[in-house]
Coordinates of C-alpha atoms in Angstrom, one line a residue:
X1 CA -2.3 -15.1 -80.3
X2 CA -2.5 -18.5 -78.4
X3 CA -5.8 -20.4 -78.5
X4 CA -7.5 -21.5 -75.4
X5 CA -6.7 -25.3 -74.4
X6 CA -9.3 -27.6 -75.7
X7 CA -10.1 -29.1 -72.2
X8 CA -10.5 -25.5 -70.7
X9 CA -12.7 -24.4 -73.6
X10 CA -14.8 -27.4 -73.2
X11 CA -15.3 -26.4 -69.4
X12 CA -16.0 -22.7 -70.5
X13 CA -18.7 -23.5 -72.9
X14 CA -20.3 -26.6 -71.2
X15 CA -24.0 -26.5 -70.7
X16 CA -25.0 -26.5 -67.0
X17 CA -25.4 -30.2 -66.1
X18 CA -25.4 -32.6 -63.1
X19 CA -21.8 -32.3 -62.3
X20 CA -22.1 -28.6 -61.7
X21 CA -24.8 -29.1 -59.1
X22 CA -22.8 -32.0 -57.5
X23 CA -19.7 -29.6 -57.1
X24 CA -22.1 -27.0 -55.7
X25 CA -23.4 -29.3 -53.0
X26 CA -19.9 -30.9 -52.2
X27 CA -18.3 -27.4 -51.8
X28 CA -21.4 -25.9 -50.4
X29 CA -21.8 -28.3 -47.5
X30 CA -18.3 -27.2 -46.3
X31 CA -19.5 -23.7 -46.3
X32 CA -22.8 -24.7 -44.5
X33 CA -20.6 -26.3 -41.9
X34 CA -18.3 -23.3 -41.6
X35 CA -21.1 -20.9 -40.9
X36 CA -22.8 -23.2 -38.4
X37 CA -19.7 -23.7 -36.5
X38 CA -18.7 -20.0 -36.7
X39 CA -22.0 -18.4 -35.6
X40 CA -23.4 -21.1 -33.3
X41 CA -21.1 -19.9 -30.7
X42 CA -23.0 -16.7 -30.4
X43 CA -26.1 -18.6 -29.4
X44 CA -24.5 -20.2 -26.4
X45 CA -22.1 -17.4 -24.8
X46 CA -24.8 -16.2 -22.5
X47 CA -25.5 -19.7 -21.4
X48 CA -21.7 -20.3 -20.8
X49 CA -21.7 -17.2 -18.7
X50 CA -24.7 -18.4 -16.5
X51 CA -23.2 -21.9 -16.1
X52 CA -19.5 -21.2 -15.3
X53 CA -19.5 -17.6 -14.1
X54 CA -22.4 -17.4 -11.6
X55 CA -21.8 -15.3 -8.7
X56 CA -23.9 -15.8 -5.4
X57 CA -26.2 -13.0 -4.5
X58 CA -25.5 -11.0 -7.8
X59 CA -28.6 -9.3 -9.2
X60 CA -27.8 -10.1 -12.9
X61 CA -27.0 -13.8 -14.1
X62 CA -23.4 -14.7 -14.5
X63 CA -21.6 -13.5 -17.8
X64 CA -18.3 -14.3 -19.5
X65 CA -15.7 -12.0 -18.3
X66 CA -14.5 -9.7 -21.1
X67 CA -11.3 -11.5 -22.0
X68 CA -13.0 -15.0 -21.9
X69 CA -15.8 -13.5 -24.1
X70 CA -13.4 -12.2 -26.6
X71 CA -11.4 -15.5 -26.6
X72 CA -14.5 -17.6 -27.0
X73 CA -16.0 -15.4 -29.7
X74 CA -12.8 -14.6 -31.6
X75 CA -10.5 -17.6 -31.4
X76 CA -12.2 -19.5 -34.2
X77 CA -11.8 -16.4 -36.4
X78 CA -8.0 -16.4 -35.5
X79 CA -7.8 -20.1 -36.5
X80 CA -9.7 -19.3 -39.8
X81 CA -7.3 -16.4 -40.7
X82 CA -4.3 -18.8 -40.3
X83 CA -6.1 -21.6 -42.1
X84 CA -6.8 -19.4 -45.1
X85 CA -3.3 -18.3 -45.6
X86 CA -1.9 -21.9 -45.0
X87 CA -4.4 -24.0 -47.0
X88 CA -4.6 -21.3 -49.7
X89 CA -0.8 -21.6 -50.3
X90 CA -1.0 -25.4 -49.9
X91 CA -3.9 -25.7 -52.5
X92 CA -1.5 -24.2 -55.2
X93 CA 1.3 -26.3 -54.1
X94 CA -0.3 -29.7 -53.8
X95 CA -3.5 -29.3 -55.7
X96 CA -7.0 -28.5 -54.6
X97 CA -8.2 -32.1 -54.1
X98 CA -5.4 -33.4 -52.0
X99 CA -5.8 -30.6 -49.4
X100 CA -9.6 -30.6 -49.5
X101 CA -10.3 -33.8 -47.5
X102 CA -7.9 -32.6 -44.9
X103 CA -9.8 -29.4 -44.1
X104 CA -13.1 -31.6 -43.7
X105 CA -11.4 -34.0 -41.2
X106 CA -10.1 -31.1 -39.2
X107 CA -13.6 -29.6 -39.0
X108 CA -15.3 -32.9 -38.2
X109 CA -12.9 -33.8 -35.3
X110 CA -12.8 -30.3 -33.8
X111 CA -16.5 -29.7 -34.0
X112 CA -16.9 -32.9 -31.8
X113 CA -14.0 -32.0 -29.6
X114 CA -15.4 -28.5 -28.9
X115 CA -18.6 -30.1 -27.5
X116 CA -16.5 -32.5 -25.3
X117 CA -14.5 -29.6 -23.8
X118 CA -13.3 -30.9 -20.4
X119 CA -12.1 -29.6 -17.0
X120 CA -13.7 -29.2 -13.7
X121 CA -13.0 -25.6 -13.5
X122 CA -14.4 -22.7 -15.6
X123 CA -10.8 -22.0 -16.8
X124 CA -10.3 -25.6 -17.7
X125 CA -13.5 -25.8 -19.8
X126 CA -13.0 -22.4 -21.6
X127 CA -9.3 -23.1 -22.2
X128 CA -10.1 -26.5 -23.9
X129 CA -13.1 -25.0 -25.9
X130 CA -10.8 -22.2 -27.1
X131 CA -8.2 -24.6 -28.1
X132 CA -10.4 -26.9 -30.2
X133 CA -12.2 -23.9 -31.7
X134 CA -8.9 -22.5 -32.8
X135 CA -8.3 -25.7 -34.8
X136 CA -11.8 -25.9 -35.9
X137 CA -11.3 -22.4 -37.3
X138 CA -8.1 -23.6 -39.0
X139 CA -10.0 -26.2 -41.0
X140 CA -12.8 -23.8 -41.8
X141 CA -10.1 -21.3 -43.2
X142 CA -8.8 -23.9 -45.7
X143 CA -12.4 -24.3 -47.0
X144 CA -12.7 -20.7 -48.2
X145 CA -9.9 -20.7 -50.9
X146 CA -10.3 -24.4 -51.9
X147 CA -14.1 -24.4 -52.3
X148 CA -14.0 -21.1 -54.2
X149 CA -11.1 -22.1 -56.5
X150 CA -12.6 -25.6 -57.2
X151 CA -16.0 -24.2 -58.1
X152 CA -14.6 -21.4 -60.4
X153 CA -12.4 -24.0 -62.0
X154 CA -15.2 -26.3 -62.7
X155 CA -17.9 -23.8 -63.8
X156 CA -18.7 -22.6 -67.3
X157 CA -18.1 -19.0 -68.3
X158 CA -21.8 -18.0 -68.4
X159 CA -22.9 -19.0 -65.0
X160 CA -19.6 -19.1 -63.0
X161 CA -20.7 -16.2 -60.9
X162 CA -24.0 -18.0 -59.8
X163 CA -22.2 -21.3 -59.1
X164 CA -19.5 -19.8 -56.8
X165 CA -22.1 -17.5 -55.2
X166 CA -24.4 -20.6 -54.6
X167 CA -21.5 -22.4 -52.8
X168 CA -21.1 -19.2 -50.5
X169 CA -24.9 -19.0 -50.1
X170 CA -24.8 -22.3 -48.1
X171 CA -23.5 -20.1 -45.3
X172 CA -26.9 -18.7 -45.1
X173 CA -28.4 -22.1 -44.4
X174 CA -25.7 -22.8 -42.0
X175 CA -26.6 -19.8 -39.9
X176 CA -30.3 -20.6 -40.2
X177 CA -29.7 -24.3 -39.2
X178 CA -27.7 -23.2 -36.2
X179 CA -30.7 -21.1 -34.9
X180 CA -33.1 -24.0 -35.6
X181 CA -31.0 -26.7 -33.7
X182 CA -30.5 -24.2 -30.8
X183 CA -34.3 -23.7 -30.9
X184 CA -35.1 -27.4 -30.9
X185 CA -32.4 -28.4 -28.3
X186 CA -33.4 -25.5 -25.8
X187 CA -37.1 -26.0 -26.2
X188 CA -36.8 -29.8 -25.4
X189 CA -34.7 -29.1 -22.4
X190 CA -36.8 -26.2 -21.2
X191 CA -39.9 -28.5 -21.5
X192 CA -38.1 -31.4 -19.7
X193 CA -36.3 -29.5 -17.0
X194 CA -38.5 -26.7 -15.3
X195 CA -36.7 -23.9 -13.8
X196 CA -37.7 -20.6 -12.3
X197 CA -36.5 -17.3 -13.7
X198 CA -33.2 -15.8 -12.2
X199 CA -34.9 -13.1 -10.2
X200 CA -37.0 -15.6 -8.5
X201 CA -34.3 -18.3 -7.6
X202 CA -30.9 -17.5 -8.9
X203 CA -29.3 -20.8 -8.4
X204 CA -32.2 -23.0 -9.5
X205 CA -32.6 -20.9 -12.7
X206 CA -29.8 -22.8 -14.3
X207 CA -30.4 -26.6 -14.3
X208 CA -27.3 -28.8 -14.1
X209 CA -28.5 -30.3 -17.5
X210 CA -28.1 -27.0 -19.2
X211 CA -24.5 -27.9 -19.6
X212 CA -25.5 -30.5 -22.3
X213 CA -27.2 -27.7 -24.4
X214 CA -24.2 -25.9 -25.6
X215 CA -22.3 -29.2 -26.1
X216 CA -25.0 -30.6 -28.3
X217 CA -25.4 -27.4 -30.3
X218 CA -21.6 -27.2 -31.1
X219 CA -21.3 -31.0 -31.8
X220 CA -24.2 -31.1 -34.4
X221 CA -21.8 -29.0 -36.8
X222 CA -19.8 -32.2 -37.4
X223 CA -22.7 -34.0 -39.1
X224 CA -22.9 -32.2 -42.5
X225 CA -19.1 -32.2 -42.9
X226 CA -19.0 -36.1 -42.2
X227 CA -21.8 -36.6 -44.7
X228 CA -19.9 -35.1 -47.6
X229 CA -16.4 -36.5 -47.0
X230 CA -16.8 -39.6 -49.2
X231 CA -18.1 -37.3 -52.2
X232 CA -15.3 -34.8 -51.7
X233 CA -12.7 -37.7 -52.0
X234 CA -14.2 -39.0 -55.3
X235 CA -14.1 -35.5 -57.1
X236 CA -11.2 -35.4 -59.6
X237 CA -8.7 -32.6 -59.4
X238 CA -9.6 -29.7 -61.5
X239 CA -8.4 -29.5 -65.2
X240 CA -7.1 -26.1 -64.7
X241 CA -4.8 -27.1 -61.9
X242 CA -3.7 -30.4 -63.6
X243 CA -3.0 -28.6 -66.9
X244 CA -1.6 -25.3 -66.0
X245 CA 0.1 -26.0 -62.7
X246 CA 0.8 -29.7 -62.7
X247 CA 1.5 -29.6 -66.5
X248 CA -0.2 -33.0 -67.1
X249 CA -2.2 -32.5 -70.3
X250 CA -3.2 -36.2 -70.4
X251 CA -4.6 -36.5 -66.9
X252 CA -6.6 -33.3 -67.3
X253 CA -8.1 -34.6 -70.5
X254 CA -8.9 -37.9 -69.0
X255 CA -10.5 -36.4 -65.8
X256 CA -12.6 -33.9 -67.8
X257 CA -13.7 -36.5 -70.4
X258 CA -15.4 -38.4 -67.6
X259 CA -16.9 -35.5 -66.1
X260 CA -18.2 -33.9 -69.2
X261 CA -18.9 -37.1 -71.0
X262 CA -17.1 -36.1 -74.2
X263 CA -13.8 -37.1 -75.9
X264 CA -11.1 -34.6 -75.3
X265 CA -7.5 -34.8 -76.6
X266 CA -4.5 -34.3 -74.4
X267 CA -2.7 -31.2 -76.0
X268 CA 0.5 -31.9 -74.5
X269 CA 2.6 -29.6 -76.7
X270 CA 0.2 -26.7 -76.2
X271 CA 0.3 -27.2 -72.4
X272 CA 4.2 -27.2 -72.6
X273 CA 4.2 -24.0 -74.6
X274 CA 1.8 -22.3 -72.5
X275 CA 3.3 -23.1 -69.1
X276 CA 6.7 -22.0 -70.3
X277 CA 5.4 -18.4 -71.4
X278 CA 6.8 -15.6 -69.1
X279 CA 3.3 -14.7 -68.4
X280 CA 2.7 -18.0 -66.7
X281 CA 5.9 -18.1 -64.7
X282 CA 6.1 -15.0 -62.4
X283 CA 5.6 -15.6 -58.7
X284 CA 3.6 -13.8 -56.2
X285 CA 6.3 -11.6 -54.9
X286 CA 7.6 -10.5 -58.5
X287 CA 7.4 -7.1 -60.1
X288 CA 5.4 -8.7 -62.8
X289 CA 2.7 -9.9 -60.4
X290 CA 2.6 -6.3 -58.9
X291 CA 2.3 -4.8 -62.2
X292 CA -0.5 -7.0 -63.5
X293 CA -2.4 -7.9 -60.4
X294 CA -1.1 -5.7 -57.5
X295 CA -4.0 -3.4 -57.6
X296 CA -6.5 -6.3 -58.0
X297 CA -5.2 -7.9 -54.8
X298 CA -5.4 -4.6 -53.0
X299 CA -9.0 -4.2 -54.1
X300 CA -10.0 -7.8 -53.1
X301 CA -8.3 -7.6 -49.7
X302 CA -9.4 -4.1 -48.7
X303 CA -13.0 -4.7 -49.7
X304 CA -13.2 -8.0 -47.8
X305 CA -11.4 -6.4 -44.8
X306 CA -13.9 -3.5 -44.6
X307 CA -16.9 -5.7 -45.3
X308 CA -16.1 -8.2 -42.4
X309 CA -15.6 -5.5 -39.8
X310 CA -19.3 -4.6 -40.3
X311 CA -20.7 -8.0 -41.0
X312 CA -19.1 -9.9 -38.2
X313 CA -19.6 -7.3 -35.5
X314 CA -23.4 -7.2 -36.5
X315 CA -23.7 -11.0 -36.6
X316 CA -21.9 -12.0 -33.5
X317 CA -23.5 -9.3 -31.4
X318 CA -27.0 -9.4 -32.7
X319 CA -28.1 -10.6 -29.3
X320 CA -26.8 -7.4 -27.5
X321 CA -28.7 -5.3 -30.0
X322 CA -31.9 -7.4 -29.4
X323 CA -31.4 -6.9 -25.8
X324 CA -30.9 -3.1 -26.2
X325 CA -34.2 -2.7 -28.0
X326 CA -35.9 -5.2 -25.5
X327 CA -36.6 -8.0 -28.3
X328 CA -35.0 -10.2 -25.8
X329 CA -36.3 -9.7 -22.3
X330 CA -33.8 -8.7 -19.4
X331 CA -31.8 -11.8 -18.5
X332 CA -32.9 -11.8 -14.9
X333 CA -36.4 -12.4 -16.0
X334 CA -35.7 -15.7 -17.6
X335 CA -34.1 -19.0 -16.6
X336 CA -30.9 -20.1 -18.5
X337 CA -32.5 -22.5 -21.0
X338 CA -35.3 -20.1 -22.1
X339 CA -32.7 -17.4 -22.6
X340 CA -31.0 -19.7 -25.2
X341 CA -34.3 -20.3 -26.8
X342 CA -35.1 -16.4 -27.1
X343 CA -31.7 -15.7 -28.6
X344 CA -32.1 -18.5 -31.1
X345 CA -35.5 -17.4 -32.0
X346 CA -34.5 -13.8 -32.8
X347 CA -31.3 -14.9 -34.7
X348 CA -33.4 -17.6 -36.8
X349 CA -35.9 -14.9 -37.8
X350 CA -33.2 -12.5 -38.9
X351 CA -31.7 -15.3 -40.9
X352 CA -34.8 -16.4 -42.4
X353 CA -36.1 -13.0 -43.4
X354 CA -32.9 -11.3 -44.6
X355 CA -29.6 -13.3 -44.5
X356 CA -30.7 -16.3 -46.6
X357 CA -32.8 -14.4 -49.3
X358 CA -29.9 -11.9 -49.8
X359 CA -27.4 -14.6 -50.8
X360 CA -29.8 -16.1 -53.3
X361 CA -30.6 -12.7 -54.7
X362 CA -26.8 -12.5 -55.5
X363 CA -27.0 -16.1 -57.0
X364 CA -30.0 -15.1 -59.3
X365 CA -28.5 -11.7 -60.4
X366 CA -24.7 -11.9 -60.3
X367 CA -24.3 -13.0 -64.0
X368 CA -26.8 -10.4 -65.3
X369 CA -25.8 -7.3 -63.2
X370 CA -22.0 -8.3 -62.8
X371 CA -19.9 -8.4 -59.6
X372 CA -18.9 -4.8 -59.6
X373 CA -22.5 -3.4 -59.7
X374 CA -23.8 -5.7 -56.9
X375 CA -20.9 -4.8 -54.6
X376 CA -21.2 -1.2 -55.1
X377 CA -25.0 -1.3 -54.5
X378 CA -24.5 -3.5 -51.4
X379 CA -21.9 -1.2 -49.8
X380 CA -24.2 1.9 -50.6
X381 CA -27.3 0.4 -49.0
X382 CA -25.3 -0.8 -46.0
X383 CA -23.9 2.7 -45.5
X384 CA -27.4 4.2 -45.9
X385 CA -29.1 1.7 -43.4
X386 CA -26.4 2.0 -40.7
X387 CA -26.7 5.8 -40.7
X388 CA -30.5 5.5 -40.7
X389 CA -30.2 3.3 -37.5
X390 CA -27.4 5.2 -35.9
X391 CA -28.4 8.9 -36.2
X392 CA -31.9 8.7 -34.7
X393 CA -30.8 5.7 -32.5
X394 CA -32.7 7.0 -29.5
X395 CA -35.9 7.1 -31.6
X396 CA -35.4 3.3 -32.3
X397 CA -35.1 2.2 -28.7
X398 CA -38.5 3.6 -27.9
X399 CA -41.1 0.8 -27.7
X400 CA -43.4 1.7 -30.7
X401 CA -40.3 1.9 -32.9
X402 CA -38.6 -1.3 -32.2
X403 CA -40.1 -3.3 -35.2
X404 CA -38.8 -0.4 -37.4
X405 CA -35.4 -0.9 -36.0
X406 CA -35.3 -4.7 -36.7
X407 CA -36.7 -4.2 -40.2
X408 CA -33.8 -1.7 -41.0
X409 CA -31.3 -3.8 -39.2
X410 CA -32.4 -6.9 -41.3
X411 CA -32.0 -4.8 -44.5
X412 CA -28.4 -4.1 -43.9
X413 CA -28.0 -7.9 -43.6
X414 CA -30.0 -8.4 -46.8
X415 CA -27.7 -5.9 -48.7
X416 CA -24.6 -7.3 -47.1
X417 CA -25.4 -10.7 -48.7
X418 CA -27.0 -9.3 -52.0
X419 CA -23.7 -7.3 -52.1
X420 CA -20.1 -7.5 -50.9
X421 CA -20.4 -10.5 -48.7
X422 CA -21.0 -12.7 -51.7
X423 CA -18.9 -10.8 -54.3
X424 CA -15.7 -10.4 -52.2
X425 CA -15.7 -14.3 -52.2
X426 CA -16.5 -14.6 -55.8
X427 CA -14.0 -12.3 -57.4
X428 CA -10.6 -13.4 -56.0
X429 CA -11.5 -16.9 -57.3
X430 CA -11.6 -15.6 -60.9
X431 CA -9.1 -12.9 -61.7
X432 CA -5.7 -14.4 -60.5
X433 CA -3.6 -17.1 -62.5
X434 CA -4.3 -20.7 -61.7
X435 CA -0.9 -21.2 -60.0
X436 CA -1.6 -18.4 -57.6
X437 CA -5.4 -18.5 -57.4
X438 CA -5.9 -20.5 -54.2
X439 CA -3.1 -18.4 -52.6
X440 CA -4.5 -15.0 -53.5
X441 CA -8.0 -16.1 -52.5
X442 CA -6.5 -17.2 -49.1
X443 CA -4.8 -13.7 -48.8
X444 CA -8.1 -12.0 -49.6
X445 CA -10.2 -14.1 -47.2
X446 CA -7.6 -13.7 -44.4
X447 CA -7.7 -9.9 -44.8
X448 CA -11.4 -10.3 -44.4
X449 CA -11.0 -12.4 -41.1
X450 CA -8.6 -9.8 -39.9
X451 CA -11.5 -7.4 -40.3
X452 CA -13.8 -9.9 -38.6
X453 CA -11.5 -10.0 -35.6
X454 CA -11.5 -6.3 -35.4
X455 CA -15.3 -6.3 -35.8
X456 CA -15.8 -9.0 -33.2
X457 CA -13.2 -7.8 -30.4
X458 CA -13.6 -4.1 -31.3
X459 CA -17.4 -4.1 -31.2
X460 CA -17.5 -6.0 -28.0
X461 CA -15.8 -3.1 -26.3
X462 CA -17.0 -0.2 -28.4
X463 CA -20.6 -1.1 -28.1
X464 CA -20.6 -0.8 -24.2
X465 CA -22.6 2.1 -22.8
X466 CA -20.8 5.4 -22.0
X467 CA -22.6 5.2 -18.7
X468 CA -20.4 3.1 -16.3
X469 CA -23.5 1.8 -14.5
X470 CA -24.9 0.3 -17.7
X471 CA -21.8 -1.6 -18.9
X472 CA -21.7 -5.4 -18.8
X473 CA -19.8 -6.9 -16.0
X474 CA -16.1 -6.3 -16.1
X475 CA -16.1 -4.1 -19.2
X476 CA -14.8 -0.5 -19.3
X477 CA -17.2 2.1 -20.7
X478 CA -17.4 2.2 -24.5
X479 CA -18.7 4.6 -27.1
X480 CA -22.2 3.2 -27.1
X481 CA -24.2 1.3 -29.7
X482 CA -25.1 4.5 -31.5
X483 CA -21.6 5.7 -32.2
X484 CA -20.5 2.0 -32.9
X485 CA -23.2 2.0 -35.6
X486 CA -22.0 5.4 -37.1
X487 CA -18.4 4.0 -37.3
X488 CA -19.6 0.9 -39.1
X489 CA -21.5 3.2 -41.6
X490 CA -18.1 5.0 -42.3
X491 CA -16.4 1.5 -42.8
X492 CA -19.1 0.7 -45.3
X493 CA -18.5 4.0 -47.1
X494 CA -14.8 3.2 -47.5
X495 CA -15.7 -0.3 -48.9
X496 CA -17.6 1.4 -51.6
X497 CA -14.6 3.5 -52.6
X498 CA -12.2 0.6 -52.5
X499 CA -14.6 -1.4 -54.9
X500 CA -13.4 0.7 -57.7
X501 CA -10.1 -1.3 -57.7
X502 CA -11.8 -4.6 -58.5
X503 CA -12.3 -5.5 -62.1
X504 CA -15.4 -6.9 -63.5
X505 CA -15.1 -10.6 -64.3
X506 CA -18.6 -11.3 -65.8
X507 CA -18.6 -13.5 -69.0
X508 CA -14.9 -13.9 -69.4
X509 CA -12.9 -17.1 -69.2
X510 CA -10.5 -17.5 -66.2
X511 CA -7.4 -17.5 -68.6
X512 CA -8.6 -14.3 -70.2
X513 CA -9.1 -12.6 -66.8
X514 CA -5.6 -13.8 -65.5
X515 CA -3.7 -13.2 -68.6
X516 CA -2.6 -16.8 -68.8
X517 CA -3.7 -17.0 -72.6
X518 CA -1.2 -14.2 -73.4
X519 CA 1.9 -14.6 -75.4
X520 CA 4.9 -12.4 -75.0
X521 CA 3.7 -9.7 -77.3
X522 CA 1.0 -9.2 -74.7
X523 CA -2.1 -10.1 -77.0
X524 CA -4.9 -11.7 -75.3
X525 CA -6.0 -14.9 -76.9
X526 CA -9.6 -15.3 -78.2
X527 CA -10.9 -17.3 -75.2
X528 CA -12.7 -19.8 -77.5
X529 CA -12.0 -19.7 -81.1
X530 CA -14.4 -22.3 -82.0
X531 CA -17.2 -20.3 -80.3
X532 CA -16.0 -16.7 -81.4
X533 CA -14.6 -17.1 -84.8
X534 CA -12.7 -14.1 -85.9

């Protein structure tokens, strides 16, 4: 057997202290920004349609043509997918810290640039908006594998799940803040620039100043990222990368001595011996990786893929569901600015009552219940609630039952977040070897984004009414919201089945999970001899 490196053992058994919370805030603010940027677009798409695609004499306000809507909603997701793969790979090649600042700079610059989208024609504005949102997504994509890996490599064994989940939970605050910023901005503009509803005066219902609203909402996303840049640059590289990948025992010991406030010796011989073991040298495309981690990677990619189909289609198209159940009044009865206010209010309520609490339930229980149980339970309840909405769908559209619809709809969000939306992020950061950890997390996250793209684009078309008279302008008929919800229920059921491929990682050291403490005879090391004497 080969004992755990002293520096890694010190991290595994460290009591929860200030540096853990600092790391959560630094990594978490990236996620806060990610969620704000990704989901704030759904608050302003209706407004963009009114400003840039107004048709004289039409009985309904202008709306984004199908292809433009798909591009505006989905282009950031495409950028995110590319960024997850690229920065995930780069994080294992160059180190977590070197790449970490780069993703943040991209997010700051592109958030501001999205709001400055220019051009005198609708085509020009939408093209530049999509261009900057793609690169914004690219930066956001890098944040996924890097934040998860950094947090898992800094955390102790006992509360690692809660720490990684807490970083991810900042997403909930990002979504909530997006809604609140949109509420404040739209309320201020609505108060300052009075306008009649569309049905009274179509042209006057969209005041020229409305063009500032979506720009301000998108640009605010740069603030939290800019505020954490300095702290991100001050973080030392993780000891697991420095010791196990860069093979620099001295640097790892020095960095963690400062962080943990203890004296640690540089075990250069042990690092050399460990890193030369065959179990620590196989690559991603080797037979050995397939044998040891192939099923694990299939489990993490498939569950994240299936979850995001359901999660993103729900989240990006909340406003359509709210309109269908008349939680948001018909567009023609409001002016453009007030419509933004109503959409933001509905989204903020859902975030406050179900999205945010769901995340923090996971943080509270993940190290007691385990990842597997939470993920299985989440998928199970999402399936149940989707079918509960879908099968009696007509019942929910009737006025007396609308509140019931919103409650069940909120519960599907709650169990997504107290369930697979958090665990699919946590587990890939724990079960793969250090030299492939960021890459494998990036691959798993990119599979999720592929699901998100299917959810976002697919649901846009699928949720259209089967009656040609009731579809949105320019869309072909779809299968309707009822059948779309049934399809999402089936997707959640599949997620439940694929969860059985994912191992439980609660309470074990990262090296124990990934097999990096094994010698050639395949025996697993005691993860911390000093703590668990044989």
